[in-house]
XYZ file of C-alpha atoms in Angstrom:
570
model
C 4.861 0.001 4.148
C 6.820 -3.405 4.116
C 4.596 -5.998 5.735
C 1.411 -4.535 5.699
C 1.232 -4.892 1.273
C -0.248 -8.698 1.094
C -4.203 -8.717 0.855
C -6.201 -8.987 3.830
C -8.964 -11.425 1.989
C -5.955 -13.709 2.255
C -6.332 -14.114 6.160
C -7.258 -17.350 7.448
C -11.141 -17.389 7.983
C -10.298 -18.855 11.732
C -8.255 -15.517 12.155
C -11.189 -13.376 10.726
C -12.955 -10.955 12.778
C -16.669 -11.134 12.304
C -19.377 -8.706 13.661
C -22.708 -11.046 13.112
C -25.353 -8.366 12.672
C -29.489 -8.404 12.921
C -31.767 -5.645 12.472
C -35.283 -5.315 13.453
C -37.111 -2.927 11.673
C -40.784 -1.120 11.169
C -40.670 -2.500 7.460
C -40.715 -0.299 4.510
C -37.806 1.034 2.342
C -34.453 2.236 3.865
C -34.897 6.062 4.137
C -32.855 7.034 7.101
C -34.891 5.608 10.034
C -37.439 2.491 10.808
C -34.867 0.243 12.664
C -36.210 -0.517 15.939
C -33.131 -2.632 17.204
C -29.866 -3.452 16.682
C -28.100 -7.036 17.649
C -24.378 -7.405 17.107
C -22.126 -10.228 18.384
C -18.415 -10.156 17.695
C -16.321 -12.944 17.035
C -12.964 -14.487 16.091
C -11.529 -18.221 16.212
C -15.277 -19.291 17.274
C -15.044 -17.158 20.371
C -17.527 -14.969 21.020
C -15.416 -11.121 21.887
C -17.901 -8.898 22.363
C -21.365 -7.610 21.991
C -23.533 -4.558 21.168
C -27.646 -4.609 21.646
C -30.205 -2.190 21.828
C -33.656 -1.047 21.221
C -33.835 2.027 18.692
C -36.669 4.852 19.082
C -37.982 4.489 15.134
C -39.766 8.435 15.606
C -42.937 6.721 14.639
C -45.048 4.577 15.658
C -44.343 0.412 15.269
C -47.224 -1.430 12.853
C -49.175 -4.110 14.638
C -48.037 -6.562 12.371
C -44.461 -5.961 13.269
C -45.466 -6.089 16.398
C -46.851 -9.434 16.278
C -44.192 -11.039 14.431
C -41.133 -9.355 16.827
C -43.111 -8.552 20.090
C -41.334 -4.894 20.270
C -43.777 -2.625 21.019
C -43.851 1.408 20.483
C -44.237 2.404 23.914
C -40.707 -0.439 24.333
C -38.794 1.751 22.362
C -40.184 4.965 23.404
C -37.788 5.799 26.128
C -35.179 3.983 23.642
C -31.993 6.228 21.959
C -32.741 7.351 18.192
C -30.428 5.761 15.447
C -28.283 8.787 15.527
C -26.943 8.464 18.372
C -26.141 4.684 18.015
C -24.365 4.805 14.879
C -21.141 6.074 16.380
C -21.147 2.717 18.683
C -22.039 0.963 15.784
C -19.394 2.192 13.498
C -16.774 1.482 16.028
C -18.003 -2.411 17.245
C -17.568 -2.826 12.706
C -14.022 -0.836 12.710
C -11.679 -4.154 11.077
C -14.221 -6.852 11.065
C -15.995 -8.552 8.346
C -20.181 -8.091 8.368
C -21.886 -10.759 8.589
C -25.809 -10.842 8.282
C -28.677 -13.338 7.246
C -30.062 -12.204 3.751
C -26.877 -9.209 4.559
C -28.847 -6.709 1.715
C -31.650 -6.099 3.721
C -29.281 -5.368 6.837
C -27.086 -2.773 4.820
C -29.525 -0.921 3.297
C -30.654 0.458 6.273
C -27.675 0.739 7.527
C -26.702 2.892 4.749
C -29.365 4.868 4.866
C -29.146 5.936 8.388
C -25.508 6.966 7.964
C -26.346 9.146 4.740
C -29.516 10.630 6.178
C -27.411 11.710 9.725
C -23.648 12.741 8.158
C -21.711 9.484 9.007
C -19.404 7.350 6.670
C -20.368 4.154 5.590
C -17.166 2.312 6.277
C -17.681 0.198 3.126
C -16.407 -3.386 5.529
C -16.745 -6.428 3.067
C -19.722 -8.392 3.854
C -20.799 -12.119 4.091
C -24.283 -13.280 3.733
C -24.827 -16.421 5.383
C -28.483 -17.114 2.879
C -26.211 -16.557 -0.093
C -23.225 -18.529 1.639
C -25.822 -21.447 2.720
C -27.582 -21.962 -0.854
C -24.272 -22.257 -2.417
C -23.004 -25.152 0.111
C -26.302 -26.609 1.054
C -27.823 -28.942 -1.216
C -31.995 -29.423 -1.514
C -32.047 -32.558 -0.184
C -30.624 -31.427 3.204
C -32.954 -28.529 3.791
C -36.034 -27.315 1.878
C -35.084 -23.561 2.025
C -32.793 -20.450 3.412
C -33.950 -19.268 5.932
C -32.546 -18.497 9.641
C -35.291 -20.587 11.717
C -34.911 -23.822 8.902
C -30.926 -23.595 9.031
C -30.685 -23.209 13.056
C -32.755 -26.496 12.988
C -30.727 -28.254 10.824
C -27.309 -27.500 12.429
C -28.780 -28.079 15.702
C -28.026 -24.735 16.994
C -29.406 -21.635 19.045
C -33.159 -20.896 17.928
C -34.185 -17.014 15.993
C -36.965 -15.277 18.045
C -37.054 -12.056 15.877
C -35.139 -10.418 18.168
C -32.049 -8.542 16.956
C -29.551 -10.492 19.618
C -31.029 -13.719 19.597
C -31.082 -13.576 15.435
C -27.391 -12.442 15.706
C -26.460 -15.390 17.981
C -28.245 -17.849 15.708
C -26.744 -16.549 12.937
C -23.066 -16.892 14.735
C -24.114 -20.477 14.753
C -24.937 -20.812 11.556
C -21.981 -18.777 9.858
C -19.660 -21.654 12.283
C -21.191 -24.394 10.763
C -21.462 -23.447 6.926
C -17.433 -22.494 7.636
C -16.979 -25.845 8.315
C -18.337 -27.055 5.387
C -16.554 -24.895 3.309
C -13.204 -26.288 4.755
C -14.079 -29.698 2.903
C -14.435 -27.414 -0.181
C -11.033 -26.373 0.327
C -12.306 -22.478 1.177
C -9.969 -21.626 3.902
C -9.871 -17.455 3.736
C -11.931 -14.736 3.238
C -10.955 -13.944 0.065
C -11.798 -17.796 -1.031
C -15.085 -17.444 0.342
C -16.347 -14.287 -0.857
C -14.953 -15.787 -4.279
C -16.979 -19.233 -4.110
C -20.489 -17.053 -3.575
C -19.867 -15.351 -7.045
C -19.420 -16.590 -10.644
C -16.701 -17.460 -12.308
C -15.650 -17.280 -16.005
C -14.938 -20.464 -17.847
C -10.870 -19.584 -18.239
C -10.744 -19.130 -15.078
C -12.684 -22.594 -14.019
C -10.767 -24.353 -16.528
C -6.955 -23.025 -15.256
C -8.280 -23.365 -11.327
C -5.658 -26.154 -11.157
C -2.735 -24.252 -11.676
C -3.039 -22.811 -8.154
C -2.836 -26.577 -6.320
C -0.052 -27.946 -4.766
C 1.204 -24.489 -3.531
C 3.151 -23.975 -0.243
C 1.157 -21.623 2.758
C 3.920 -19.759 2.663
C 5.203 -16.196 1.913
C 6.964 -15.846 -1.305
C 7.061 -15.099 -4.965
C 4.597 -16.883 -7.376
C 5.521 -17.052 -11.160
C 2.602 -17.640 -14.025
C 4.349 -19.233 -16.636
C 3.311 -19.367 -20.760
C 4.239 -22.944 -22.324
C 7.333 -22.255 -23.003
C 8.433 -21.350 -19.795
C 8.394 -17.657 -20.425
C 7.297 -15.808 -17.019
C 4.225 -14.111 -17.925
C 3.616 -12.280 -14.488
C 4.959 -12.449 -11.361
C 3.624 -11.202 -7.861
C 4.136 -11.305 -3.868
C 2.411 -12.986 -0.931
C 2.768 -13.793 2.668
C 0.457 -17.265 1.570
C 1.106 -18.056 -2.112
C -1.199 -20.641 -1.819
C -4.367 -18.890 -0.632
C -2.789 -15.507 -3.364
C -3.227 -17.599 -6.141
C -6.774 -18.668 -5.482
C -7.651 -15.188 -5.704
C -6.697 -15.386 -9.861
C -9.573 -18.097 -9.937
C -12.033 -16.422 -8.110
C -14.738 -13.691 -9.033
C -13.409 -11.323 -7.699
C -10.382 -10.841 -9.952
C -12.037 -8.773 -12.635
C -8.941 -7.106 -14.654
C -8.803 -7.692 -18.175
C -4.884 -8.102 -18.547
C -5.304 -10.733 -15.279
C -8.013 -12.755 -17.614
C -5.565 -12.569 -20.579
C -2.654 -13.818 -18.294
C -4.596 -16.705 -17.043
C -5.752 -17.611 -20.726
C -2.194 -17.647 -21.899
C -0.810 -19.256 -18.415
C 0.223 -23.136 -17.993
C 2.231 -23.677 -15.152
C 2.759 -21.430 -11.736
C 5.730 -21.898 -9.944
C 6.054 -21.064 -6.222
C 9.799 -19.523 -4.217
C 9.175 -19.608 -1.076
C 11.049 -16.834 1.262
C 11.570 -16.339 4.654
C 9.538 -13.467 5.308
C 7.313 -10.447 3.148
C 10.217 -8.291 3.028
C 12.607 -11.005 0.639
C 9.140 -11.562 -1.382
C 8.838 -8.073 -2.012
C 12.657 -8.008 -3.221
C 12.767 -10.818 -5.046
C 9.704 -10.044 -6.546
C 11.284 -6.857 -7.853
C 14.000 -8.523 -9.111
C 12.606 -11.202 -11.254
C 10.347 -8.259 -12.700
C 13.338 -6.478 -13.521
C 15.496 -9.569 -14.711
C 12.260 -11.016 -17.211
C 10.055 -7.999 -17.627
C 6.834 -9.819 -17.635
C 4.502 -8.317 -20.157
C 1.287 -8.833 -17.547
C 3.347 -6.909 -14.954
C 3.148 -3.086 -14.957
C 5.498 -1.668 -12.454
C 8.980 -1.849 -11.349
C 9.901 -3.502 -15.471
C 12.630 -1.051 -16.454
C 14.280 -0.049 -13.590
C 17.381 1.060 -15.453
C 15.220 3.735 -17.055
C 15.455 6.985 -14.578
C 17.147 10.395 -15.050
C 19.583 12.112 -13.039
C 19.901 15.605 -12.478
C 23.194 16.439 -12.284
C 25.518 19.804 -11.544
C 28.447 19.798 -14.503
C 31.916 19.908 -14.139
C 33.006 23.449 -15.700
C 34.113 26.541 -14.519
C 30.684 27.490 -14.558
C 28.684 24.693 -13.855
C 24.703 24.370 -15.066
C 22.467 21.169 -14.531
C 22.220 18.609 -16.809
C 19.521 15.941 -17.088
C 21.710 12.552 -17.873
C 20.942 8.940 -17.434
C 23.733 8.300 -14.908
C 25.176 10.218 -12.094
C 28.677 9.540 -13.272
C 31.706 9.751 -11.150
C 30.618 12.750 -8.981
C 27.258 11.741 -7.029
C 27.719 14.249 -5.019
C 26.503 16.849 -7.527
C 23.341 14.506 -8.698
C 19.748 14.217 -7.730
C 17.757 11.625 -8.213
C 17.349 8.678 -9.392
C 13.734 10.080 -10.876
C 11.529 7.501 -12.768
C 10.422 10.246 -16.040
C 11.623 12.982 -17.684
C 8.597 15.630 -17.155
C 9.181 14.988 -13.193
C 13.102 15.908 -13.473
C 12.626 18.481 -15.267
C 9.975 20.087 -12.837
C 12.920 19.811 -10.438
C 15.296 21.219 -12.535
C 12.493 24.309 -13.395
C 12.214 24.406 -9.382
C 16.148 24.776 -8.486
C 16.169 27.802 -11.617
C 13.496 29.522 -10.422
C 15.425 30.217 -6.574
C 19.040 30.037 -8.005
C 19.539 31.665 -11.540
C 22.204 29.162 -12.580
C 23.300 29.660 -16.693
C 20.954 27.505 -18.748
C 23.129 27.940 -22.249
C 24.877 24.538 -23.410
C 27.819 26.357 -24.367
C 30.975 25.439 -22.773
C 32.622 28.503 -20.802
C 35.709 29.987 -20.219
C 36.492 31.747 -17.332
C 39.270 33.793 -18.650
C 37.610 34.521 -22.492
C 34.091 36.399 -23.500
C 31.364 34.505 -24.759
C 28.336 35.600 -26.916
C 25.576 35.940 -24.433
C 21.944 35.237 -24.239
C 18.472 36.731 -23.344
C 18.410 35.164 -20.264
C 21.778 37.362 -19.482
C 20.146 40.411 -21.004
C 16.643 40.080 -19.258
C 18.759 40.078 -15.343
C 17.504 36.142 -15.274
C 21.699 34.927 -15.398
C 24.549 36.235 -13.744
C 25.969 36.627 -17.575
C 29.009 34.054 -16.570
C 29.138 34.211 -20.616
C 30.658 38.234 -20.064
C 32.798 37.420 -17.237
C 30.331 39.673 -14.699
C 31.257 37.178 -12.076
C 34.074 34.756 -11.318
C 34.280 31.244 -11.017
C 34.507 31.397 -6.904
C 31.653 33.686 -6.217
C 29.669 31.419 -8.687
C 30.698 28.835 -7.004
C 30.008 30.285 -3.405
C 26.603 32.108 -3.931
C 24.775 29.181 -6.947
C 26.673 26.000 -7.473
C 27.584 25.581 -4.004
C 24.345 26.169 -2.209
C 22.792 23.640 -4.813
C 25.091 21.004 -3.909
C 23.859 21.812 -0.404
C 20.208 21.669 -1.313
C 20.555 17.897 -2.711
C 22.747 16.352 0.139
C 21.803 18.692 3.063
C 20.156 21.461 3.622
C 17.049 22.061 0.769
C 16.351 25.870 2.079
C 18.678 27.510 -1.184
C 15.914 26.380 -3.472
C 12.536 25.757 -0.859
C 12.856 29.632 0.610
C 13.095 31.497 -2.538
C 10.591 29.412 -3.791
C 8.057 29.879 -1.081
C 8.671 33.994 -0.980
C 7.607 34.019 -4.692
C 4.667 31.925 -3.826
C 3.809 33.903 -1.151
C 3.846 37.077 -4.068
C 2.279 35.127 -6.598
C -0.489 34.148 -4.012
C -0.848 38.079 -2.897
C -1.409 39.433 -6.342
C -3.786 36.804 -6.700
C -1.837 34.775 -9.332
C -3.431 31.471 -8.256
C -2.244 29.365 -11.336
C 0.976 30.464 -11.499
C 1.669 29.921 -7.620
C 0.558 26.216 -7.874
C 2.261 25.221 -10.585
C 5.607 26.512 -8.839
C 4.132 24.718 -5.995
C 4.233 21.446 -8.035
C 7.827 21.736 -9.028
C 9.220 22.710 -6.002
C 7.393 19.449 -4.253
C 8.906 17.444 -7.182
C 12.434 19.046 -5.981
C 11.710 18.412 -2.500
C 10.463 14.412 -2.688
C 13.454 13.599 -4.986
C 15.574 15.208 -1.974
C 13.554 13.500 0.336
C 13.897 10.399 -1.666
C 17.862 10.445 -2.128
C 19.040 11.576 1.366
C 16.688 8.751 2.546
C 18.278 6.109 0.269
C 22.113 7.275 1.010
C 21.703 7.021 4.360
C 21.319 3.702 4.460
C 23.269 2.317 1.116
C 26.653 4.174 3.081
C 26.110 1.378 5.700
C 28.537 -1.577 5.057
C 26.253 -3.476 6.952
C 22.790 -3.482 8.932
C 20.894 -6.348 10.798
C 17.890 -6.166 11.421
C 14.671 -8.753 13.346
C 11.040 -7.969 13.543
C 8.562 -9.784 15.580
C 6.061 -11.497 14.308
C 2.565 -11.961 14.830
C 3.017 -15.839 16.367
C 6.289 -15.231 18.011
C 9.094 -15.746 15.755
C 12.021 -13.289 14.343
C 12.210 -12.300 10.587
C 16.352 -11.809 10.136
C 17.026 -8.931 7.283
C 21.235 -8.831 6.368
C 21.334 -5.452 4.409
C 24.673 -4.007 2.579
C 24.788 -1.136 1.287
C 20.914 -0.992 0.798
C 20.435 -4.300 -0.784
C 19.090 -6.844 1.306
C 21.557 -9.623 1.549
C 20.115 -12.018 3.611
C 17.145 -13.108 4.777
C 15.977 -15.729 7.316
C 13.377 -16.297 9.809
C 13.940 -17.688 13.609
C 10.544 -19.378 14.694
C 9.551 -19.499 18.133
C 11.720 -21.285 20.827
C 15.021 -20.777 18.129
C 17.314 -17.694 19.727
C 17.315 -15.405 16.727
C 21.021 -15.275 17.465
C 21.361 -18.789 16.499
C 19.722 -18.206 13.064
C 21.669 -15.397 12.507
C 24.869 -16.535 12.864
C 24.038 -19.869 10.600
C 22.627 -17.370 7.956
C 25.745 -14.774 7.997
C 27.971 -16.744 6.207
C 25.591 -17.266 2.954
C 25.089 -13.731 2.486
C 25.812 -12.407 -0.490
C 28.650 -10.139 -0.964
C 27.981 -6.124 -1.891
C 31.068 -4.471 -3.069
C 30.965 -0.851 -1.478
C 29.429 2.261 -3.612
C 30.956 5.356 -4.933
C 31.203 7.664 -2.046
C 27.610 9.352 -2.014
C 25.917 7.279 -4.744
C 22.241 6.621 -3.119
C 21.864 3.437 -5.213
C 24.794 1.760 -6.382
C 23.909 -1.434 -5.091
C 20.611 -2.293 -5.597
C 17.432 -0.190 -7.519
C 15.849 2.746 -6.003
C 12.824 0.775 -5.125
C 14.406 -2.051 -3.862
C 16.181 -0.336 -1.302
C 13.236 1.915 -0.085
C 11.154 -0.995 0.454
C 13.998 -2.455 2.664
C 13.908 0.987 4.552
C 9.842 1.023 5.184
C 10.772 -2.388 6.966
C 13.296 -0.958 8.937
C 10.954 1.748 9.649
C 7.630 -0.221 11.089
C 7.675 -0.105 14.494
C 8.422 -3.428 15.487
C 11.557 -3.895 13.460
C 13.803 -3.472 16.059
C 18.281 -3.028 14.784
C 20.630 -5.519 16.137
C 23.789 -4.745 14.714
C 24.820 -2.198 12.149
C 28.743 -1.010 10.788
C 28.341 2.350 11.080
C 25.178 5.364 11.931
C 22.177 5.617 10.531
C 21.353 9.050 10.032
C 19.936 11.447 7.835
C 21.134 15.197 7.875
C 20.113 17.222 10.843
C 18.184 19.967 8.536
C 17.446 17.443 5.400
C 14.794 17.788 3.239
C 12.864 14.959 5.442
C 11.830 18.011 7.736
C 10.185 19.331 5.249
C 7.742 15.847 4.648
C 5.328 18.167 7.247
C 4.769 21.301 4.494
C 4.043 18.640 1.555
C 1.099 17.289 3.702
C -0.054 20.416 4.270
C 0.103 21.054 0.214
C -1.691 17.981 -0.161
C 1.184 15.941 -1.740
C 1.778 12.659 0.048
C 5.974 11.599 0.324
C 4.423 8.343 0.294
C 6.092 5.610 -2.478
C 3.217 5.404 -4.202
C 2.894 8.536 -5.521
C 6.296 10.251 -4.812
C 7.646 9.949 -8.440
C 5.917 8.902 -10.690
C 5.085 10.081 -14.576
């Protein structure tokens, strides 16, 4: 969805949720059990929001050495809950936060271990060790090793007892305080300081200082080759802290190194909000075609499906829609998915498949398919133009602007055969090209309903307060502007209206006249999040009553997400 693309390691550390975690254990190997209690504190901004502590029955009984060194005892955590039915608490206190934990592979392990050995999920959150973090920012000179008791006396802060809480709060104070150092690093976000633990490679070292001097600001960044040719281009809500990432260890893609290698200049646009980076990200892809970039290059190259103009008409795959939208679908990204539509609509509607052009006064020579029952034999005359028309041209036209039931229920009786006689294969692979026919319904109705509008205004709210402005015609976002906080949004609107650009209106029915496919989806998952609220708009927005997006419900239930990323694609 629009928005919610840009990587979360880009947040601000001061915006980061931590859950500062301590373990006390029987010792031993992670094997499921041996953790005799559990400290958690919670934090964000240096406020402390919540807590989670507790003594953990082990099942066996606690060494005398462990005793010694943590003071937990076995008959202490004898009336204490087993790890199994702390987990679940667990889980939730680390659902959206970062981990954080002194000498963190210790911690994990066992946590790992108790969620494979009793049927929960490890929710995989990333994790920060503050040992690793402290012996990459502390020199030798300042303290003489790691650990939690020698770092809590250095900063000053609250002392380690070997209990799970206390450890957790004097780790809190110790994760505060190595932050702060990192700030004069210039490590302001999570993804900056997961990158500074880890190595780097040398090209990356050496081309670091290509991502200075960028704005904190949402936009479009631009890697550059010496002679100016754009060599990849991408999308943030901070450019700044997005192009770090390039430089750090965790960028491990091959084409990315290459890029970098070959890269001498990045150039920053800034834009007023995520949704006119995502456009204009899509259109400099399309405009340059940068060879590190992958998707969204040829936008030009999709296939239509499209219902001919003859007496008899048949579908034809074609590159445009022409001058009668109307009787298209699409716009589909490959061949092999357009014609898994085109299989779909022939298997419920036995439209003529021969090239040949018809008369509907003369005799053709027929074929096979006429001679098999699998054609009405329009090629013989055995029926005329107007019940053609009325019982298989017509209710295709329906199924691609309206109504998809002409090709879905045929399809779904045959299925339901196919299924009975126990014809497994053959049932899912009809399955597969009637969901290809009903996304790139799904898919167009969505996109016409929206590039028919002359003109649509849209706001959402953001996070700290202000308005992001959206001026879309005809599905191409004209406009875009952003009202911070204590600016009417009004105000900005009206100062942005007149610099919009001007969209001359569509063919009647053409889904994407104005702008790509893509382009004008992304502007309708904006208008779609819930806090993106309309303010104006020329005419309805509306989809048809029984469209094919009624039908998003069965594809989940086939397992086949509507979703853009994997809607159409080869």
């Amino acid at each position: 969805m629009a928005g919610l693309w840009d990587d979360p390691l880009a947040l601000d550390l001061r915006q980061t949720t931590f859950v500062v975690l301590d373990l006390e254990t029987t010792g031993g190997a992670p094997d499921g059990g041996g953790i005799t209690e559990i400290g958690a504190v919670k934090v964000r901004g240096g406020e402390q929001i919540g807590k989670l502590a507790t003594l953990i029955n082990p099942g066996v009984p606690i060494p005398p050495f462990v005793t010694v060194l943590t003071g937990i005892t076995t008959a202490m955590v004898a009336p204490a809950p087993p790890i199994e039915e702390v987990l679940p608490s667990l889980l939730e206190f680390l659902q959206g936060a970062v981990l954080v934990a002194h000498n963190a592979p210790y911690d994990t392990g066992f946590l790992k271990a108790a969620c494979a050995a009793h049927g929960y999920t490890w929710p995989a959150p990333k994790v920060l060790c503050t040992a690793q973090l402290a012996r990459r920012v502390l020199q030798r000179d300042e303290v003489p090793n790691r650990k939690l008791g020698t770092l809590a006396w250095y900063f000053k802060t609250h002392p380690p007892t070997h209990r799970a809480f206390d450890d957790a709060l004097a780790t809190v104070d110790v994760l505060h305080a190595l932050i702060g150092r990192l700030g004069s690093l210039g490590v302001s976000s999570l993804g900056d300081a997961l990158a500074y633990l880890k190595p780097v490679t040398p090209t990356q070292r050496a081309k670091r200082h290509l991502g200075e001097g960028l704005p904190q600001a949402p936009g479009v960044y631009i890697f550059r080759a010496h002679d100016g040719r754009p060599l990849y281009v991408g999308k943030s809500v901070n450019i700044a802290t997005r192009v770090k990432t390039y430089f750090g260890s965790g960028e491990k893609r091959a084409r990315i190194s290459e890029m970098l290698a070959a890269s001498v200049k990045v150039d920053a646009i800034e834009c007023a909000h995520s949704l006119e980076a995502e456009v204009r990200e899509l259109r400099l892809i399309a405009a340059h075609a940068p060879p590190y970039n992958r998707r969204s290059k040829y936008p030009e190259r999709v296939h239509w499906i499209k219902l001919t103009q003859e007496a008899y008409p048949r579908l034809s795959l074609v590159r445009e829609p022409g001058t009668d939208p109307e009787s298209c679908l699409g716009p589909f990204p490959g061949r092999r998915i357009a014609q898994a539509a085109i299989d779909a609509v022939l298997e419920a509607l036995p439209l003529r498949q021969c090239t040949t052009k018809l008369s509907a006064k003369k005799e053709s020579a027929s074929c096979a398919l006429a001679e098999i029952g699998r054609c009405p034999a329009p090629c013989l005359l055995r029926i005329s133009t107007s019940d053609y028309e009325s019982t298989l041209a017509g209710p295709v036209r329906q199924a691609f602007r309206g109504d998809p039931d002409p090709v879905v229920q045929p399809l779904l009786a045959r299925m339901a055969k196919l299924s009975g006689d126990q014809r497994f294969e053959e049932a899912t692979r009809l399955r597969n090209r009637m969901a290809a026919f009903v996304r790139a319904a799904m898919r167009m109705q969505r996109l016409s309903a929206l590039t028919g509008i002359s003109e649509l205004v849209a706001a959402k709210r953001t996070a700290k307060g202000g308005w992001d402005i959206s001026i879309i015609r005809h599905g191409r976002l004209a406009a875009a502007a952003f009202a911070p906080p204590g600016v009417h949004p009004r105000r900005t609107l009206n100062e942005v209206w007149p610099t919009a650009e001007t969209v001359l209106p569509p063919a009647p029915g053409h889904p994407t006249p104005c702008a790509t496919a893509e382009e004008t989806e992304r502007i309708i998952d904006w208008l779609e999040l819930p806090e993106t609220r309309l303010v104006e708009t020329s005419a309805g927005w509306a989809s048809p009553a029984r469209g094919a997006i009624r039908l998003r419900s069965m594809l989940t239930q086939f397992g086949m997400s509507e979703g853009r990323g994997s809607v159409l694609t080869e």
